[in-house]
Amino acid sequence: MRDIVITGRGLISAAGSNVGEFYRALQNGQSGLKKLSLFNSARSGHFPVGEINDNLTELCGESGLSRSSELALIAAREAIAEANLSPGDLAKAALINGACTGGMLISEELISRLIAGEEIAWPAFRQHECSVTTGKLAAILAIHGPISTISTACTSGALAIAIGADLIQTGAAEVVLCGGTDSLTRLTLNGFASLLVVSDIGPKPFDAHRQGMSLAEGAAFIVLESADHARKRGAKALATLAGYGASCDAYHASGPHPEGLGAVSAMEKALKMAAATPDDIGYINAHGTGTKENDRMEAKALQKVFKKVPPFSSTKAFYGHPLAASGAIEAILSTLVLEHNFLPANLGFKDIDPEIALVPLTAGIKAAPNFVMSNSFGFGGNNVVLIFGRPGKTPTIEQVATRPAKVAIAAQAAIWPEEEKSTYVFPEWLSFAGEKVQKVPDAAFKSLLPPMKIRRLGRVQIMALAAAQKLIQIAPFTDREATVLVATGLGEHSETAAFIENMARNNEATPMPAKFINSVHNSLAGQLAIWHQLSGENHTFTHNKLSLTAALWEAMVILGNSRAKEALLLACDTLSPYALLAGRALNCLKAPLAAGEGAAAWRLTAAGSAPEASITLEAHLEYRPELLKNADLLLAAGDAALPQDLPADLPIATWEEKSGVFCTSSGLGLTAATDSLSCNALSKKLTLKQGSPGALKRIILCETLGQRRFAIVAEHL
């Protein structure tokens, strides 16, 4: 393990447009909740929200960004300034962003205009993707190290910090800018309202008369560094990231486990990593949304972990619930507690709930804890807990960076589209036609699952579950603590679109709660955990073509550090009318390639732990020419993915002619690569472009995204 320190912080929220303003609001007990004015909504004035009224375009100094991207850039620049990072430091830094809404505010406006019969600029739909914010940040800030986007609902920002720490622990980066961002949208406001968990008086966390949450927007980023790197450049350590833990309830798509079992597991894992006992924790920043079920569950979990629950408070009554940004905002809050020896109040609490029987801090107090715990819980039963320590007061850990070990494939399964192209049928009201695609017939995957259990699920969820079902029929999971890692470029976009279309047609009068629950990117990972009762870490990576490589890299870290014995890795994306039309406008596809869809799943173990597993995988977030040494075949997604200075005799093949083009098509390419290794012959799912392969022992799969090139190495032992 390596010591990790926080050297920079930046945020923007309803309680303050920078860290200083935010801390003063905490000191003064001043809430930033107010009436909605950002957009016209049938619900305007019904619920207080955490809206930011600053001119964001002016503050960030950039044009053409989504609101989520503007928020992120403002927070990121403040963090970089406090850390005093040089351009050279930034160039080598990594960037991990947690996001839920992405450019959805733009998508809502575009769909409303389409339904009204107006012309729109189709390329603007590309802003919808959460990864666009991450890419824009990296480009504007000149960050050239590893990047990725996490989308695990309300834990996204906290998980981005944990994964940033993994990058430092493994030596993949010495400096990581990590956090989360989300803007207010009509979808989230109406979606949570449809679940009856939004309060019309504001949140009263843990109070007997609490009615629900207040939706919000915001962004927060911190600079994580290895302690060695920070010392060498003379940076001040504001706090240490002492430990982190993650788990999944595997219980319900949107509600928490009533006994808080997943929350307990995440807290205990974080304590173990921090080498701390429950008695060492001097303050807990609770997730505390103000909903009946969440607060009751969290209280039960706290009482199971702590014999005497330390001082705690939920601070969401100050700034609302900004979804992906909340865990990152509360991480900064935790460092402020350590810096200023001030524990903030739990605004809104008056009456004890007999079912909770705990009293949070009703006023801010002076105290000097050495460890602070920050809890984040979200849809899909996702739980992430971070523990921050006071610099100089936490144990010094051996400074060793260890590259994550290779993983072995115990089994794999895939759902491929038809090779013959067919005409995509657009919704009639869109009045488009003529797009040739490679589609997976419904019968090819829906028949694998009980019809009654999938009737309320979206197409991406069903296809992911079907791929996992094929996998588990080959090799069932033996460890219920197995981790689940999902790679998806667009998530359950069809459910998102249906929800937005319905809002636009009905003036928000008839919201669709099931589709809202399905719309979150991590709905796939949550459903996989529920169906197969897998309660380990549960992560969703959504960064276009980089999604699979990033998810596989994290699987290597988790399995290599014995945080799990097994991992379910899954890649899935399906066809979307809006993505197709945006791609058409941008001329993304070149003949003979067509848009496609599909899913791939693997049961992974640490290399060497399963003697029967003969093929290993190794993810590389940054391609290096030496990876081609002893390679027998290079798989590439088009000419752009081909590295320079290739050996003239190296055989080259592609998978996209059989899979079609989509964000995570590399999942199908990887299954074809491992099939080729198993049979020592080129899979029929691959198209040879150059050379003639001989014996196949080592295959390199290479992709690009913008100027970034990354790779997966598959080898036969």
Short mmCIF file of N, CA and C in Angstrom, two decimals, residues 383-491:
data_model
loop_
_atom_site.label_atom_id
_atom_site.label_comp_id
_atom_site.label_asym_id
_atom_site.label_seq_id
_atom_site.Cartn_x
_atom_site.Cartn_y
_atom_site.Cartn_z
N ASN A 383 -22.93 0.88 -2.77
CA ASN A 383 -22.44 1.48 -1.53
C ASN A 383 -20.95 1.76 -1.64
N VAL A 384 -20.55 2.99 -1.30
CA VAL A 384 -19.13 3.36 -1.28
C VAL A 384 -18.87 4.16 -0.01
N VAL A 385 -17.83 3.80 0.71
CA VAL A 385 -17.45 4.49 1.95
C VAL A 385 -15.99 4.91 1.84
N LEU A 386 -15.72 6.17 2.15
CA LEU A 386 -14.36 6.71 2.15
C LEU A 386 -13.99 7.09 3.58
N ILE A 387 -12.73 6.88 3.94
CA ILE A 387 -12.23 7.31 5.24
C ILE A 387 -11.04 8.23 5.02
N PHE A 388 -11.11 9.43 5.60
CA PHE A 388 -10.06 10.42 5.48
C PHE A 388 -9.36 10.58 6.83
N GLY A 389 -8.05 10.80 6.77
CA GLY A 389 -7.27 10.92 8.00
C GLY A 389 -6.56 12.25 8.10
N ARG A 390 -6.25 12.61 9.32
CA ARG A 390 -5.50 13.84 9.58
C ARG A 390 -4.03 13.60 9.22
N PRO A 391 -3.42 14.47 8.44
CA PRO A 391 -2.00 14.27 8.09
C PRO A 391 -1.12 14.18 9.33
N GLY A 392 -0.25 13.19 9.37
CA GLY A 392 0.63 13.01 10.51
C GLY A 392 0.03 12.22 11.65
N LYS A 393 -1.27 11.96 11.59
CA LYS A 393 -1.95 11.23 12.66
C LYS A 393 -2.39 9.84 12.23
N THR A 394 -2.15 9.52 10.96
CA THR A 394 -2.55 8.21 10.45
C THR A 394 -1.31 7.38 10.17
N PRO A 395 -1.42 6.03 10.20
CA PRO A 395 -0.24 5.19 10.05
C PRO A 395 0.46 5.43 8.72
N THR A 396 1.79 5.44 8.74
CA THR A 396 2.57 5.51 7.51
C THR A 396 2.68 4.11 6.95
N ILE A 397 2.35 3.98 5.68
CA ILE A 397 2.32 2.66 5.04
C ILE A 397 3.47 2.56 4.05
N GLU A 398 3.98 1.38 3.87
CA GLU A 398 5.11 1.16 2.97
C GLU A 398 4.82 1.72 1.57
N GLN A 399 5.77 2.46 1.03
CA GLN A 399 5.56 3.16 -0.24
C GLN A 399 5.94 2.26 -1.41
N VAL A 400 5.08 1.36 -1.77
CA VAL A 400 5.35 0.43 -2.87
C VAL A 400 4.18 0.47 -3.85
N ALA A 401 4.49 0.73 -5.11
CA ALA A 401 3.46 0.66 -6.16
C ALA A 401 3.56 -0.68 -6.85
N THR A 402 2.46 -1.38 -6.95
CA THR A 402 2.46 -2.72 -7.55
C THR A 402 1.47 -2.76 -8.70
N ARG A 403 1.98 -3.00 -9.92
CA ARG A 403 1.10 -3.08 -11.08
C ARG A 403 0.11 -4.22 -10.88
N PRO A 404 -1.17 -4.01 -11.22
CA PRO A 404 -2.15 -5.09 -11.03
C PRO A 404 -1.79 -6.33 -11.84
N ALA A 405 -2.07 -7.48 -11.25
CA ALA A 405 -1.73 -8.75 -11.89
C ALA A 405 -2.71 -9.08 -13.00
N LYS A 406 -2.28 -9.95 -13.89
CA LYS A 406 -3.17 -10.44 -14.94
C LYS A 406 -4.32 -11.21 -14.32
N VAL A 407 -5.41 -11.31 -15.07
CA VAL A 407 -6.55 -12.12 -14.62
C VAL A 407 -6.74 -13.27 -15.60
N ALA A 408 -7.37 -14.32 -15.12
CA ALA A 408 -7.61 -15.50 -15.93
C ALA A 408 -9.09 -15.64 -16.25
N ILE A 409 -9.38 -16.14 -17.44
CA ILE A 409 -10.76 -16.36 -17.85
C ILE A 409 -11.20 -17.76 -17.44
N ALA A 410 -12.17 -17.83 -16.54
CA ALA A 410 -12.74 -19.12 -16.16
C ALA A 410 -13.83 -19.54 -17.13
N ALA A 411 -14.52 -18.56 -17.71
CA ALA A 411 -15.56 -18.84 -18.71
C ALA A 411 -15.92 -17.54 -19.40
N GLN A 412 -16.50 -17.64 -20.60
CA GLN A 412 -16.96 -16.45 -21.29
C GLN A 412 -18.19 -16.80 -22.13
N ALA A 413 -18.97 -15.77 -22.45
CA ALA A 413 -20.16 -15.94 -23.29
C ALA A 413 -20.37 -14.66 -24.08
N ALA A 414 -21.05 -14.78 -25.21
CA ALA A 414 -21.26 -13.59 -26.05
C ALA A 414 -22.60 -13.68 -26.77
N ILE A 415 -23.15 -12.52 -27.07
CA ILE A 415 -24.35 -12.40 -27.90
C ILE A 415 -23.98 -11.49 -29.07
N TRP A 416 -23.87 -12.09 -30.25
CA TRP A 416 -23.46 -11.36 -31.44
C TRP A 416 -24.68 -10.94 -32.25
N PRO A 417 -24.57 -9.84 -32.99
CA PRO A 417 -25.66 -9.47 -33.90
C PRO A 417 -25.61 -10.32 -35.16
N GLU A 418 -26.65 -10.25 -35.93
CA GLU A 418 -26.65 -10.93 -37.23
C GLU A 418 -25.64 -10.26 -38.15
N GLU A 419 -24.93 -11.07 -38.92
CA GLU A 419 -23.96 -10.51 -39.85
C GLU A 419 -24.64 -9.80 -41.01
N GLU A 420 -25.80 -10.29 -41.40
CA GLU A 420 -26.53 -9.65 -42.50
C GLU A 420 -27.17 -8.37 -42.00
N LYS A 421 -26.92 -7.30 -42.73
CA LYS A 421 -27.46 -6.00 -42.32
C LYS A 421 -28.95 -5.91 -42.62
N SER A 422 -29.67 -5.23 -41.74
CA SER A 422 -31.10 -5.02 -41.92
C SER A 422 -31.40 -3.54 -41.74
N THR A 423 -32.58 -3.13 -42.18
CA THR A 423 -32.96 -1.72 -42.06
C THR A 423 -33.51 -1.44 -40.67
N TYR A 424 -32.94 -0.46 -40.01
CA TYR A 424 -33.38 -0.09 -38.68
C TYR A 424 -34.74 0.61 -38.76
N VAL A 425 -35.66 0.20 -37.91
CA VAL A 425 -37.00 0.79 -37.90
C VAL A 425 -37.04 1.88 -36.84
N PHE A 426 -37.03 3.14 -37.29
CA PHE A 426 -37.11 4.26 -36.37
C PHE A 426 -38.55 4.43 -35.89
N PRO A 427 -38.73 5.03 -34.70
CA PRO A 427 -40.09 5.38 -34.28
C PRO A 427 -40.76 6.21 -35.37
N GLU A 428 -42.02 5.91 -35.63
CA GLU A 428 -42.73 6.53 -36.76
C GLU A 428 -42.69 8.05 -36.70
N TRP A 429 -42.79 8.61 -35.51
CA TRP A 429 -42.87 10.07 -35.40
C TRP A 429 -41.56 10.76 -35.76
N LEU A 430 -40.44 10.01 -35.80
CA LEU A 430 -39.17 10.63 -36.16
C LEU A 430 -39.02 10.82 -37.68
N SER A 431 -39.77 10.06 -38.45
CA SER A 431 -39.80 10.21 -39.91
C SER A 431 -38.42 10.04 -40.55
N PHE A 432 -37.66 9.06 -40.05
CA PHE A 432 -36.37 8.74 -40.66
C PHE A 432 -36.41 7.27 -41.10
N ALA A 433 -35.59 6.96 -42.08
CA ALA A 433 -35.53 5.58 -42.57
C ALA A 433 -34.20 5.40 -43.30
N GLY A 434 -33.93 4.15 -43.63
CA GLY A 434 -32.82 3.87 -44.51
C GLY A 434 -31.51 3.52 -43.85
N GLU A 435 -31.47 3.44 -42.52
CA GLU A 435 -30.22 3.14 -41.83
C GLU A 435 -30.02 1.62 -41.75
N LYS A 436 -28.91 1.13 -42.31
CA LYS A 436 -28.60 -0.29 -42.26
C LYS A 436 -27.81 -0.60 -40.99
N VAL A 437 -28.22 -1.62 -40.27
CA VAL A 437 -27.59 -1.95 -39.00
C VAL A 437 -27.41 -3.46 -38.88
N GLN A 438 -26.61 -3.86 -37.89
CA GLN A 438 -26.46 -5.27 -37.53
C GLN A 438 -27.11 -5.44 -36.15
N LYS A 439 -28.24 -6.10 -36.15
CA LYS A 439 -29.11 -6.16 -34.98
C LYS A 439 -29.11 -7.58 -34.39
N VAL A 440 -29.27 -7.65 -33.08
CA VAL A 440 -29.46 -8.93 -32.40
C VAL A 440 -30.96 -9.22 -32.38
N PRO A 441 -31.41 -10.32 -33.00
CA PRO A 441 -32.85 -10.65 -32.94
C PRO A 441 -33.30 -10.87 -31.50
N ASP A 442 -34.48 -10.40 -31.17
CA ASP A 442 -34.98 -10.54 -29.79
C ASP A 442 -34.94 -11.98 -29.31
N ALA A 443 -35.28 -12.89 -30.18
CA ALA A 443 -35.34 -14.31 -29.78
C ALA A 443 -33.98 -14.85 -29.39
N ALA A 444 -32.92 -14.21 -29.86
CA ALA A 444 -31.57 -14.71 -29.59
C ALA A 444 -31.15 -14.48 -28.15
N PHE A 445 -31.84 -13.59 -27.44
CA PHE A 445 -31.43 -13.37 -26.05
C PHE A 445 -32.60 -13.36 -25.07
N LYS A 446 -33.77 -12.89 -25.48
CA LYS A 446 -34.90 -12.83 -24.54
C LYS A 446 -35.38 -14.23 -24.15
N SER A 447 -35.16 -15.19 -25.02
CA SER A 447 -35.61 -16.56 -24.74
C SER A 447 -34.80 -17.21 -23.62
N LEU A 448 -33.67 -16.60 -23.25
CA LEU A 448 -32.84 -17.17 -22.19
C LEU A 448 -33.34 -16.83 -20.79
N LEU A 449 -34.34 -15.94 -20.71
CA LEU A 449 -34.77 -15.43 -19.42
C LEU A 449 -36.28 -15.58 -19.23
N PRO A 450 -36.76 -15.72 -17.99
CA PRO A 450 -38.20 -15.85 -17.74
C PRO A 450 -38.94 -14.57 -18.15
N PRO A 451 -39.92 -14.65 -19.04
CA PRO A 451 -40.60 -13.45 -19.54
C PRO A 451 -41.17 -12.56 -18.45
N MET A 452 -41.74 -13.13 -17.40
CA MET A 452 -42.36 -12.32 -16.36
C MET A 452 -41.33 -11.50 -15.56
N LYS A 453 -40.10 -12.01 -15.49
CA LYS A 453 -39.09 -11.31 -14.71
C LYS A 453 -38.46 -10.15 -15.47
N ILE A 454 -38.62 -10.13 -16.79
CA ILE A 454 -37.96 -9.08 -17.57
C ILE A 454 -38.95 -8.09 -18.19
N ARG A 455 -40.23 -8.23 -17.85
CA ARG A 455 -41.25 -7.45 -18.56
C ARG A 455 -41.11 -5.95 -18.32
N ARG A 456 -40.51 -5.54 -17.24
CA ARG A 456 -40.36 -4.11 -16.94
C ARG A 456 -38.93 -3.61 -17.17
N LEU A 457 -38.10 -4.43 -17.78
CA LEU A 457 -36.71 -4.04 -18.01
C LEU A 457 -36.51 -3.55 -19.43
N GLY A 458 -35.45 -2.79 -19.63
CA GLY A 458 -35.11 -2.27 -20.94
C GLY A 458 -34.27 -3.26 -21.74
N ARG A 459 -34.07 -2.94 -23.00
CA ARG A 459 -33.38 -3.86 -23.92
C ARG A 459 -31.93 -4.10 -23.50
N VAL A 460 -31.22 -3.06 -23.05
CA VAL A 460 -29.83 -3.24 -22.65
C VAL A 460 -29.75 -4.13 -21.42
N GLN A 461 -30.61 -3.90 -20.44
CA GLN A 461 -30.62 -4.73 -19.24
C GLN A 461 -30.88 -6.20 -19.59
N ILE A 462 -31.86 -6.43 -20.46
CA ILE A 462 -32.23 -7.80 -20.81
C ILE A 462 -31.08 -8.49 -21.54
N MET A 463 -30.45 -7.76 -22.46
CA MET A 463 -29.34 -8.38 -23.19
C MET A 463 -28.17 -8.68 -22.26
N ALA A 464 -27.89 -7.78 -21.32
CA ALA A 464 -26.82 -8.02 -20.36
C ALA A 464 -27.13 -9.23 -19.49
N LEU A 465 -28.36 -9.31 -19.01
CA LEU A 465 -28.75 -10.46 -18.18
C LEU A 465 -28.68 -11.76 -18.97
N ALA A 466 -29.04 -11.71 -20.25
CA ALA A 466 -28.98 -12.92 -21.08
C ALA A 466 -27.54 -13.39 -21.28
N ALA A 467 -26.63 -12.44 -21.50
CA ALA A 467 -25.22 -12.82 -21.65
C ALA A 467 -24.69 -13.43 -20.36
N ALA A 468 -25.07 -12.83 -19.22
CA ALA A 468 -24.64 -13.39 -17.93
C ALA A 468 -25.25 -14.77 -17.70
N GLN A 469 -26.49 -14.96 -18.14
CA GLN A 469 -27.14 -16.26 -17.99
C GLN A 469 -26.40 -17.33 -18.80
N LYS A 470 -26.00 -16.99 -20.02
CA LYS A 470 -25.21 -17.93 -20.82
C LYS A 470 -23.91 -18.27 -20.12
N LEU A 471 -23.28 -17.25 -19.51
CA LEU A 471 -22.02 -17.46 -18.82
C LEU A 471 -22.19 -18.38 -17.63
N ILE A 472 -23.21 -18.13 -16.84
CA ILE A 472 -23.40 -18.87 -15.59
C ILE A 472 -23.82 -20.31 -15.87
N GLN A 473 -24.44 -20.55 -17.00
CA GLN A 473 -24.75 -21.93 -17.39
C GLN A 473 -23.47 -22.73 -17.64
N ILE A 474 -22.41 -22.02 -18.03
CA ILE A 474 -21.11 -22.68 -18.27
C ILE A 474 -20.35 -22.84 -16.96
N ALA A 475 -20.31 -21.76 -16.16
CA ALA A 475 -19.51 -21.77 -14.93
C ALA A 475 -20.15 -20.86 -13.90
N PRO A 476 -20.96 -21.41 -13.00
CA PRO A 476 -21.62 -20.59 -11.98
C PRO A 476 -20.61 -19.95 -11.03
N PHE A 477 -21.00 -18.83 -10.47
CA PHE A 477 -20.15 -18.19 -9.46
C PHE A 477 -20.26 -18.95 -8.15
N THR A 478 -19.12 -19.11 -7.49
CA THR A 478 -19.08 -19.84 -6.23
C THR A 478 -18.96 -18.91 -5.03
N ASP A 479 -18.61 -17.63 -5.28
CA ASP A 479 -18.40 -16.67 -4.21
C ASP A 479 -19.43 -15.56 -4.32
N ARG A 480 -20.30 -15.42 -3.33
CA ARG A 480 -21.34 -14.40 -3.36
C ARG A 480 -20.77 -13.00 -3.14
N GLU A 481 -19.49 -12.91 -2.76
CA GLU A 481 -18.83 -11.61 -2.65
C GLU A 481 -18.15 -11.22 -3.96
N ALA A 482 -18.46 -11.93 -5.03
CA ALA A 482 -17.86 -11.61 -6.33
C ALA A 482 -18.19 -10.18 -6.74
N THR A 483 -17.24 -9.54 -7.42
CA THR A 483 -17.45 -8.18 -7.89
C THR A 483 -18.11 -8.19 -9.25
N VAL A 484 -18.86 -7.14 -9.55
CA VAL A 484 -19.51 -6.98 -10.85
C VAL A 484 -18.98 -5.71 -11.48
N LEU A 485 -18.46 -5.83 -12.71
CA LEU A 485 -17.94 -4.67 -13.43
C LEU A 485 -18.60 -4.63 -14.81
N VAL A 486 -19.26 -3.53 -15.11
CA VAL A 486 -19.98 -3.39 -16.37
C VAL A 486 -19.35 -2.27 -17.19
N ALA A 487 -19.19 -2.54 -18.48
CA ALA A 487 -18.74 -1.53 -19.43
C ALA A 487 -19.88 -1.25 -20.40
N THR A 488 -20.29 0.01 -20.48
CA THR A 488 -21.36 0.38 -21.40
C THR A 488 -21.17 1.82 -21.84
N GLY A 489 -21.25 2.05 -23.13
CA GLY A 489 -21.06 3.40 -23.62
C GLY A 489 -22.26 4.30 -23.41
N LEU A 490 -23.46 3.73 -23.58
CA LEU A 490 -24.68 4.54 -23.52
C LEU A 490 -25.65 4.10 -22.44
N GLY A 491 -25.41 2.96 -21.82
CA GLY A 491 -26.33 2.49 -20.78
C GLY A 491 -27.71 2.22 -21.34
#
